[in-house]
Short mmCIF file of C-alpha atoms in Angstrom, two decimals:
data_model
loop_
_atom_site.label_atom_id
_atom_site.label_comp_id
_atom_site.label_asym_id
_atom_site.label_seq_id
_atom_site.Cartn_x
_atom_site.Cartn_y
_atom_site.Cartn_z
CA MET Q 1 151.26 200.62 165.95
CA ASP Q 2 150.44 197.04 165.06
CA SER Q 3 153.73 195.46 163.93
CA LYS Q 4 151.82 192.95 161.80
CA ARG Q 5 150.83 195.80 159.49
CA LEU Q 6 154.45 196.80 158.77
CA PRO Q 7 156.28 195.23 155.77
CA SER Q 8 159.02 192.93 157.05
CA GLU Q 9 160.75 192.66 153.66
CA GLU Q 10 161.03 194.57 150.42
CA PRO Q 11 162.12 191.90 148.03
CA GLU Q 12 163.65 192.71 144.63
CA GLY Q 13 161.99 190.81 141.74
CA GLU Q 14 160.67 187.85 143.71
CA THR Q 15 158.02 186.06 141.63
CA VAL Q 16 155.30 183.88 142.85
CA ARG Q 17 152.29 181.98 141.33
CA ALA Q 18 148.82 182.62 142.74
CA GLU Q 19 145.21 181.64 142.24
CA ILE Q 20 142.82 184.55 142.52
CA ARG Q 21 139.50 184.06 144.32
CA GLY Q 22 137.82 187.42 144.39
CA LEU Q 23 138.00 191.19 145.04
CA ALA Q 24 139.14 192.86 148.23
CA VAL Q 25 137.64 196.02 149.63
CA GLY Q 26 139.49 198.78 147.64
CA GLY Q 27 139.39 197.00 144.38
CA THR Q 28 142.50 194.87 144.45
CA ALA Q 29 142.17 191.09 143.65
CA VAL Q 30 142.81 188.69 146.58
CA GLY Q 31 144.05 185.22 146.19
CA ARG Q 32 146.34 182.49 147.60
CA VAL Q 33 150.04 181.86 146.65
CA THR Q 34 150.41 178.30 145.24
CA GLY Q 35 154.07 178.35 144.06
CA PRO Q 36 156.74 177.96 143.20
CA GLU Q 37 157.14 174.69 144.99
CA GLY Q 38 159.12 174.97 148.16
CA SER Q 39 158.68 178.72 148.37
CA PRO Q 40 158.01 180.10 151.84
CA ARG Q 41 155.30 182.19 150.35
CA VAL Q 42 153.06 179.22 149.45
CA GLY Q 43 149.75 179.47 151.35
CA MET Q 44 149.99 183.20 151.98
CA THR Q 45 147.31 185.63 151.00
CA ILE Q 46 148.18 187.82 148.04
CA PHE Q 47 146.78 191.15 146.88
CA LEU Q 48 147.33 192.60 143.48
CA PRO Q 49 145.47 194.89 141.14
CA PHE Q 50 143.90 194.34 137.68
CA VAL Q 51 143.32 190.63 138.00
CA ALA Q 52 140.00 188.77 137.70
CA PRO Q 53 138.63 186.09 140.12
CA GLY Q 54 139.43 182.54 138.91
CA GLU Q 55 142.65 183.53 137.13
CA VAL Q 56 145.98 181.84 137.79
CA VAL Q 57 148.79 184.49 137.45
CA GLU Q 58 152.42 185.16 138.12
CA ALA Q 59 153.16 188.18 140.22
CA ARG Q 60 156.12 190.20 141.35
CA VAL Q 61 156.17 190.69 145.13
CA ARG Q 62 156.46 194.30 146.20
CA ARG Q 63 156.01 193.94 149.93
CA VAL Q 64 156.11 190.98 152.35
CA HIS Q 65 153.86 191.36 155.52
CA ALA Q 66 153.44 188.90 158.32
CA ARG Q 67 150.30 187.31 156.78
CA TYR Q 68 150.08 188.62 153.22
CA LEU Q 69 151.93 189.88 150.22
CA ASP Q 70 151.39 193.03 148.10
CA ALA Q 71 152.25 192.31 144.41
CA GLU Q 72 151.98 193.57 140.82
CA LEU Q 73 150.79 191.32 137.91
CA SER Q 74 153.65 189.87 135.89
CA ALA Q 75 151.75 187.32 133.63
CA ILE Q 76 148.30 185.63 133.29
CA ARG Q 77 148.86 181.82 133.07
CA THR Q 78 145.12 180.92 133.05
CA PRO Q 79 142.88 183.93 132.11
CA SER Q 80 139.28 184.27 133.16
CA GLY Q 81 136.46 183.99 130.69
CA ASP Q 82 135.26 187.23 132.25
CA ARG Q 83 138.41 189.19 131.14
CA THR Q 84 137.90 191.97 128.52
CA THR Q 85 139.84 194.60 126.94
CA PRO Q 86 139.64 197.97 128.78
CA PRO Q 87 138.19 200.74 126.55
CA CYS Q 88 140.18 203.52 128.35
CA PRO Q 89 143.73 204.10 127.18
CA TYR Q 90 144.61 205.33 130.65
CA PHE Q 91 143.42 202.28 132.60
CA GLY Q 92 146.14 201.00 134.83
CA ALA Q 93 147.98 204.26 134.89
CA CYS Q 94 145.03 206.41 136.02
CA GLY Q 95 144.09 206.09 139.70
CA GLY Q 96 140.31 206.11 139.01
CA CYS Q 97 138.85 202.83 137.64
CA ASP Q 98 139.75 199.35 139.08
CA LEU Q 99 137.77 196.98 137.03
CA GLN Q 100 137.73 197.70 133.35
CA HIS Q 101 139.59 194.53 132.65
CA MET Q 102 136.39 192.57 133.64
CA THR Q 103 133.03 192.26 131.96
CA TYR Q 104 130.35 194.27 133.61
CA GLU Q 105 128.36 191.13 134.71
CA ALA Q 106 131.58 189.87 136.30
CA GLN Q 107 132.08 193.07 138.09
CA LEU Q 108 128.52 192.95 139.53
CA ALA Q 109 129.14 189.45 140.78
CA ALA Q 110 132.44 190.15 142.26
CA LYS Q 111 131.18 193.28 143.99
CA HIS Q 112 128.38 191.13 145.57
CA ASP Q 113 130.92 188.60 146.80
CA MET Q 114 133.10 191.48 148.11
CA VAL Q 115 130.30 192.90 150.16
CA ARG Q 116 129.29 189.41 151.38
CA GLY Q 117 132.86 188.63 152.44
CA ALA Q 118 133.26 192.01 154.26
CA PHE Q 119 130.01 191.37 156.18
CA ARG Q 120 131.06 187.93 157.10
CA SER Q 121 134.57 188.94 158.29
CA GLY Q 122 133.10 191.80 160.15
CA GLY Q 123 130.71 189.52 162.28
CA LEU Q 124 127.48 190.10 160.34
CA ALA Q 125 126.95 186.52 159.21
CA GLU Q 126 123.12 186.76 159.31
CA ALA Q 127 123.11 190.10 157.43
CA ALA Q 128 125.47 188.63 154.86
CA ASP Q 129 122.74 186.16 153.97
CA ARG Q 130 120.27 189.05 153.30
CA ILE Q 131 122.37 190.84 150.75
CA GLU Q 132 120.56 191.15 147.35
CA ALA Q 133 122.05 191.35 143.92
CA VAL Q 134 123.85 194.50 142.92
CA VAL Q 135 121.56 196.92 141.18
CA PRO Q 136 123.13 197.61 137.88
CA GLY Q 137 123.46 200.90 136.00
CA PRO Q 138 125.09 202.24 132.90
CA PRO Q 139 128.60 200.62 132.65
CA PHE Q 140 129.96 203.77 130.98
CA GLY Q 141 128.99 207.38 130.38
CA TYR Q 142 127.27 207.80 133.70
CA ARG Q 143 129.40 210.57 135.45
CA ARG Q 144 127.98 214.00 135.28
CA ARG Q 145 130.64 215.68 137.21
CA ILE Q 146 134.43 215.15 137.56
CA ILE Q 147 137.36 216.95 139.18
CA LEU Q 148 140.62 217.47 137.21
CA HIS Q 149 143.87 218.41 138.83
CA ILE Q 150 146.14 220.88 137.28
CA ASP Q 151 149.93 220.56 137.56
CA GLY Q 152 152.54 223.20 137.53
CA GLU Q 153 152.78 223.21 133.86
CA GLY Q 154 149.09 223.97 133.44
CA ARG Q 155 148.04 220.41 132.27
CA ALA Q 156 144.80 219.06 133.50
CA GLY Q 157 144.06 215.44 134.29
CA TYR Q 158 143.59 212.74 136.94
CA TYR Q 159 146.14 211.56 139.57
CA ARG Q 160 148.19 208.64 138.45
CA ARG Q 161 147.68 205.46 140.36
CA GLN Q 162 149.03 205.61 143.85
CA SER Q 163 150.43 209.11 143.53
CA HIS Q 164 149.59 212.77 143.41
CA THR Q 165 151.24 213.22 139.85
CA VAL Q 166 148.96 214.51 137.31
CA LEU Q 167 148.21 212.25 134.36
CA PRO Q 168 146.90 214.50 131.44
CA VAL Q 169 143.92 213.04 129.74
CA VAL Q 170 141.76 213.75 126.67
CA ASP Q 171 139.05 211.15 127.35
CA CYS Q 172 137.18 209.43 130.19
CA PRO Q 173 134.73 206.72 129.03
CA ILE Q 174 132.91 206.66 132.36
CA SER Q 175 131.94 210.28 131.99
CA GLY Q 176 128.98 211.71 130.10
CA PRO Q 177 129.18 212.88 126.41
CA GLU Q 178 129.44 216.61 127.35
CA ILE Q 179 132.43 216.01 129.64
CA ARG Q 180 134.20 213.72 127.11
CA LYS Q 181 133.74 216.43 124.49
CA PHE Q 182 135.35 218.88 126.89
CA LEU Q 183 138.34 216.55 127.51
CA ALA Q 184 138.82 215.88 123.88
CA ALA Q 185 139.62 219.58 123.39
CA GLY Q 186 142.83 218.91 125.32
CA ILE Q 187 142.60 222.06 127.33
CA GLU Q 188 146.00 223.25 128.92
CA PHE Q 189 146.51 226.37 130.87
CA GLY Q 190 150.25 226.80 129.87
CA GLU Q 191 152.31 229.19 131.98
CA THR Q 192 149.85 229.90 134.73
CA ALA Q 193 150.23 231.60 138.05
CA PHE Q 194 149.28 228.63 140.09
CA SER Q 195 151.63 228.75 143.04
CA GLU Q 196 149.65 226.09 144.87
CA ASN Q 197 147.22 223.22 144.09
CA ALA Q 198 144.56 223.87 141.47
CA GLU Q 199 141.41 221.87 140.59
CA LEU Q 200 139.02 222.16 137.76
CA HIS Q 201 135.47 221.04 138.67
CA ILE Q 202 133.34 220.10 135.56
CA GLU Q 203 129.69 219.47 135.84
CA THR Q 204 126.72 218.94 133.46
CA GLY Q 205 123.81 221.07 134.31
CA GLU Q 206 120.46 221.41 132.85
CA ASN Q 207 121.61 224.22 130.50
CA GLY Q 208 124.92 222.89 129.45
CA LEU Q 209 128.52 222.21 130.82
CA PHE Q 210 129.89 224.32 133.74
CA ALA Q 211 133.40 224.70 135.07
CA VAL Q 212 134.87 226.03 138.30
CA LEU Q 213 138.65 226.51 138.53
CA LYS Q 214 139.83 226.58 142.12
CA THR Q 215 143.27 227.36 143.45
CA THR Q 216 144.39 227.93 147.05
CA GLY Q 217 147.13 230.23 145.72
CA HIS Q 218 146.95 233.96 144.67
CA LEU Q 219 145.82 235.09 141.28
CA THR Q 220 145.61 238.77 139.97
CA GLU Q 221 142.58 239.88 138.17
CA ARG Q 222 144.31 239.81 134.89
CA GLN Q 223 145.56 236.29 135.45
CA ALA Q 224 141.96 235.21 136.37
CA GLY Q 225 140.62 236.85 133.20
CA ARG Q 226 143.04 234.86 131.11
CA LEU Q 227 142.08 231.60 132.66
CA LEU Q 228 138.47 232.40 132.08
CA GLU Q 229 139.11 233.01 128.46
CA ARG Q 230 140.67 229.63 128.16
CA LEU Q 231 137.40 227.98 129.30
CA ARG Q 232 134.89 230.29 127.55
CA PRO Q 233 134.77 228.51 124.17
CA LEU Q 234 134.17 225.07 125.79
CA VAL Q 235 131.51 225.56 128.45
CA THR Q 236 128.28 227.33 129.18
CA GLY Q 237 129.53 229.01 132.28
CA ALA Q 238 132.78 229.24 134.15
CA LEU Q 239 134.14 230.71 137.46
CA ILE Q 240 137.70 231.27 138.54
CA GLU Q 241 138.19 231.10 142.35
CA ALA Q 242 141.43 231.88 144.20
CA GLU Q 243 142.03 231.79 148.01
CA GLY Q 244 138.28 231.16 148.38
CA ARG Q 245 137.20 234.28 146.51
CA GLY Q 246 135.50 234.42 143.11
CA MET Q 247 137.76 236.39 140.72
CA ALA Q 248 136.03 236.23 137.26
CA GLN Q 249 133.02 234.49 135.81
CA PHE Q 250 130.42 234.14 133.16
CA GLY Q 251 127.27 232.20 132.65
CA GLU Q 252 124.58 230.94 134.95
CA ALA Q 253 125.47 232.39 138.38
CA ALA Q 254 123.30 230.08 140.50
CA MET Q 255 124.83 226.99 138.99
CA LEU Q 256 128.33 228.32 139.40
CA ARG Q 257 127.64 229.26 143.08
CA LYS Q 258 126.39 225.76 143.66
CA MET Q 259 129.47 224.21 142.30
CA ALA Q 260 131.88 226.55 144.06
CA GLY Q 261 130.24 226.82 147.51
CA MET Q 262 127.99 223.78 147.89
CA ALA Q 263 129.94 220.86 146.53
CA GLU Q 264 131.93 220.66 149.79
CA ASP Q 265 130.84 221.01 153.44
CA GLU Q 266 132.72 222.97 156.11
CA ALA Q 267 135.07 219.99 156.82
CA GLY Q 268 136.10 219.89 153.03
CA GLU Q 269 134.25 216.53 152.49
CA ALA Q 270 131.68 215.95 149.78
CA ALA Q 271 128.28 216.82 151.21
CA PRO Q 272 125.66 214.06 150.63
CA GLY Q 273 122.49 214.94 148.68
CA VAL Q 274 124.06 217.92 146.89
CA PHE Q 275 121.77 218.71 143.97
CA SER Q 276 122.81 216.59 141.04
CA GLN Q 277 124.27 213.22 141.81
CA VAL Q 278 127.35 211.68 140.13
CA ASN Q 279 125.26 208.94 138.75
CA PRO Q 280 121.67 210.22 138.20
CA VAL Q 281 120.29 206.77 136.88
CA ILE Q 282 121.44 204.82 139.92
CA ASN Q 283 120.46 207.84 142.37
CA GLU Q 284 116.93 207.72 140.91
CA GLN Q 285 116.66 203.91 141.72
CA LEU Q 286 117.98 204.40 145.11
CA VAL Q 287 115.47 207.15 145.93
CA GLU Q 288 112.65 205.09 144.51
CA ARG Q 289 113.69 202.21 146.80
CA VAL Q 290 113.61 204.39 149.84
CA VAL Q 291 110.18 205.86 148.91
CA GLY Q 292 109.00 202.40 148.19
CA LEU Q 293 110.08 201.36 151.71
CA ALA Q 294 108.02 204.12 153.23
CA GLU Q 295 104.98 203.24 151.14
CA ARG Q 296 105.26 199.51 151.96
CA THR Q 297 105.53 200.04 155.59
CA GLY Q 298 102.85 202.78 155.81
CA ALA Q 299 105.20 205.43 157.06
CA GLN Q 300 103.43 208.81 157.59
CA SER Q 301 106.48 210.61 158.88
CA ALA Q 302 110.20 210.51 158.34
CA CYS Q 303 113.40 212.05 159.52
CA ASP Q 304 116.12 212.51 156.98
CA LEU Q 305 119.64 212.85 158.59
CA TYR Q 306 122.40 214.35 156.57
CA ALA Q 307 119.71 215.47 154.13
CA GLY Q 308 121.77 217.63 151.88
CA ALA Q 309 119.39 219.72 149.65
CA GLY Q 310 116.68 217.11 150.00
CA ASN Q 311 117.62 214.13 147.77
CA PHE Q 312 115.45 211.86 149.86
CA ALA Q 313 113.40 214.29 151.84
CA LEU Q 314 111.69 216.06 148.95
CA PRO Q 315 110.32 212.73 147.25
CA LEU Q 316 109.29 211.55 150.65
CA ALA Q 317 107.28 214.74 151.28
CA ALA Q 318 105.89 214.65 147.82
CA GLY Q 319 104.23 211.35 148.86
CA GLY Q 320 102.25 213.22 151.57
CA ARG Q 321 104.57 212.42 154.53
CA ARG Q 322 105.60 214.85 157.11
CA VAL Q 323 109.40 215.08 156.85
CA THR Q 324 112.16 216.66 158.99
CA ALA Q 325 115.36 217.07 157.05
CA VAL Q 326 118.56 217.69 159.00
CA GLU Q 327 121.56 219.25 157.40
CA ARG Q 328 124.41 221.32 158.85
CA VAL Q 329 125.51 223.08 155.69
CA SER Q 330 123.57 226.34 155.49
CA ALA Q 331 123.66 226.75 151.73
CA LEU Q 332 122.08 223.30 151.25
CA VAL Q 333 119.42 224.03 153.75
CA THR Q 334 118.62 227.25 151.86
CA ALA Q 335 118.55 225.41 148.56
CA GLY Q 336 116.29 222.74 150.01
CA ARG Q 337 113.85 225.11 151.51
CA ALA Q 338 113.55 226.99 148.22
CA GLU Q 339 112.95 223.75 146.37
CA ALA Q 340 110.36 222.62 148.86
CA THR Q 341 108.60 226.02 148.39
CA ARG Q 342 108.77 225.67 144.60
CA ARG Q 343 107.13 222.24 144.71
CA GLY Q 344 104.49 223.34 147.27
CA LEU Q 345 105.87 221.07 150.03
CA ALA Q 346 106.91 223.64 152.58
CA GLU Q 347 104.10 222.93 154.95
CA ARG Q 348 105.10 219.25 155.37
CA LEU Q 349 108.82 219.45 154.89
CA GLU Q 350 110.89 221.08 157.55
CA PHE Q 351 114.52 221.79 156.97
CA VAL Q 352 116.61 222.05 160.13
CA ARG Q 353 120.05 223.50 160.06
CA SER Q 354 122.02 221.56 162.56
CA ASP Q 355 124.79 219.13 163.00
CA VAL Q 356 123.24 215.70 163.29
CA ALA Q 357 124.95 214.89 166.68
CA HIS Q 358 123.62 218.08 168.05
CA TYR Q 359 120.11 217.43 166.66
CA LEU Q 360 120.08 213.91 168.16
CA ARG Q 361 121.16 215.26 171.55
CA ARG Q 362 117.81 217.27 171.57
CA LYS Q 363 115.84 214.04 171.67
CA PRO Q 364 113.85 214.25 168.49
CA ARG Q 365 110.18 213.35 168.42
CA PRO Q 366 109.19 209.80 167.38
CA THR Q 367 108.89 209.20 163.69
CA ASP Q 368 108.08 206.25 161.43
CA LEU Q 369 111.22 206.14 159.43
CA ILE Q 370 114.73 207.30 159.71
CA VAL Q 371 116.76 207.95 156.54
CA ALA Q 372 120.47 208.24 157.28
CA ASP Q 373 123.04 209.02 154.52
CA PRO Q 374 126.19 209.98 156.39
CA PRO Q 375 129.59 210.86 154.72
CA ARG Q 376 132.32 208.14 154.33
CA ALA Q 377 133.17 208.17 157.97
CA GLY Q 378 129.70 206.75 158.78
CA LEU Q 379 127.47 207.18 161.84
CA GLY Q 380 130.22 206.39 164.42
CA LYS Q 381 129.13 207.08 167.90
CA LEU Q 382 125.65 208.11 166.92
CA THR Q 383 124.36 204.59 166.35
CA GLY Q 384 123.10 204.68 169.86
CA ASP Q 385 120.88 207.70 169.46
CA LEU Q 386 118.58 206.46 166.72
CA GLY Q 387 115.97 204.74 168.80
CA PHE Q 388 113.13 207.20 167.94
CA ALA Q 389 111.87 205.21 164.93
CA PRO Q 390 110.96 201.53 164.28
CA ARG Q 391 112.63 201.48 160.80
CA MET Q 392 115.63 202.91 159.20
CA ALA Q 393 117.03 203.14 155.67
CA PHE Q 394 120.76 203.36 156.16
CA ILE Q 395 122.74 204.46 153.06
CA SER Q 396 126.55 204.10 152.89
CA CYS Q 397 129.10 204.75 150.24
CA HIS Q 398 132.04 203.20 152.31
CA LEU Q 399 131.90 199.50 152.92
CA PRO Q 400 134.20 199.28 155.99
CA SER Q 401 132.40 202.03 157.83
CA ALA Q 402 129.03 200.48 156.94
CA VAL Q 403 130.10 197.13 158.43
CA ARG Q 404 131.21 198.86 161.53
CA ASP Q 405 128.07 200.88 161.92
CA LEU Q 406 125.84 197.89 161.28
CA LYS Q 407 127.65 195.91 163.90
CA ALA Q 408 127.05 198.73 166.37
CA LEU Q 409 123.43 199.07 165.34
CA GLU Q 410 122.80 195.35 165.91
CA ALA Q 411 124.12 195.81 169.44
CA GLU Q 412 121.48 198.59 169.90
CA GLY Q 413 118.69 196.23 169.01
CA TRP Q 414 118.37 196.93 165.28
CA HIS Q 415 117.87 193.90 162.87
CA VAL Q 416 118.88 193.88 159.24
CA GLU Q 417 115.91 193.22 156.89
CA THR Q 418 117.66 193.57 153.55
CA VAL Q 419 121.06 194.93 152.12
CA THR Q 420 120.98 196.19 148.52
CA PRO Q 421 124.19 197.28 146.82
CA PHE Q 422 123.86 199.84 144.06
CA ASP Q 423 126.46 200.14 141.37
CA MET Q 424 126.87 203.89 141.69
CA PHE Q 425 130.45 203.89 140.40
CA ALA Q 426 130.73 201.30 137.69
CA GLN Q 427 134.25 200.20 136.74
CA THR Q 428 135.39 200.90 140.30
CA ALA Q 429 135.21 198.72 143.34
CA HIS Q 430 132.98 201.23 145.16
CA VAL Q 431 129.26 200.39 145.92
CA GLU Q 432 126.46 202.29 147.52
CA LEU Q 433 124.70 200.25 150.12
CA LEU Q 434 121.00 200.56 151.10
CA THR Q 435 120.40 198.67 154.41
CA VAL Q 436 116.88 198.43 155.66
CA LEU Q 437 116.65 197.93 159.39
CA TYR Q 438 113.96 197.44 161.96
CA ARG Q 439 113.55 197.36 165.69
#
């Protein structure tokens, strides 16, 4: 283990002054210690949450590392003109949002600088100069699905910041109106039989609000029925699942099966391209940009890796292209094929159920465009197996893995044409990156 990563001191109440210059990957502010005069901390890098670029602050040091400090805000000495009042009463305590203390315009600018800084520090200086402005979306009200955690007392909420303790909530301004109405009802499950972790998945569907309550512990049929009755007045459909088995349900069966069985892949990670996106407004713009790339370059064929249920593959095929969609989750492949048939696209859209690494080992036939939308871990070792197309649309939801993958792709002869950040998760430090590459 690298000793430079270990905290060398755990000071009690040490206060420093700092000037903040931007956002670090992960959402904390980053700056430089400027005082007090004579302090051995002067000149060190400092990280602390809930501060805006350009501010001068006092901060209480939590950890001292070899080259940087972790700290908490004590006082703002020179506030930024971009500072604003967070609309959410849970901001700061909740582990979700990072940036509600900044105006939306300032958030977009800070995210652009964050991406540019990550590219430069990762050895992608030329690509850093090709980063476009962040594509904005709705600042609030954009989430169409959330996951609530349920504690041992039956209270539902989000995790508190830097913990797995549940913070009960009755509002979430970044969520859509149907979800906010659900939260406002203040649902509690009281004395439940949850012997292990429980989660409540809430999603806005075409026909209303749906809920899937999942627990890894055991439930009796009677207990499941009681839980279902708690949800019935608030949603259009609900499913109670215990130990991976559906126990009780009502409402639209297909939607509930999708939420219970397709929201995760076999590894327990969120599967890309699953039916409805968290932020449909931004997703639509992202899909339009990928389809526009195909049109601009005259692509007649495409290979969509990590295709999900066809988020990119279906629109590409609708434009007349022959598309191969590769996805390892069988339920998503089944759903994608059904949707392709429904739209009359089955003849030119082939869904292949396969792990992407296995598919690439079979040496796919040449195509005009690769679309790759991997999970957070990124492409990894597969960056050397993508030479069967002259162009690629690489989508990433995780900035560090994107930088690593793009560095590896450059070594394989790929060149970055443009990098476009999309504000898929407003009020947080996360961005969705679309990088267009050519060989």
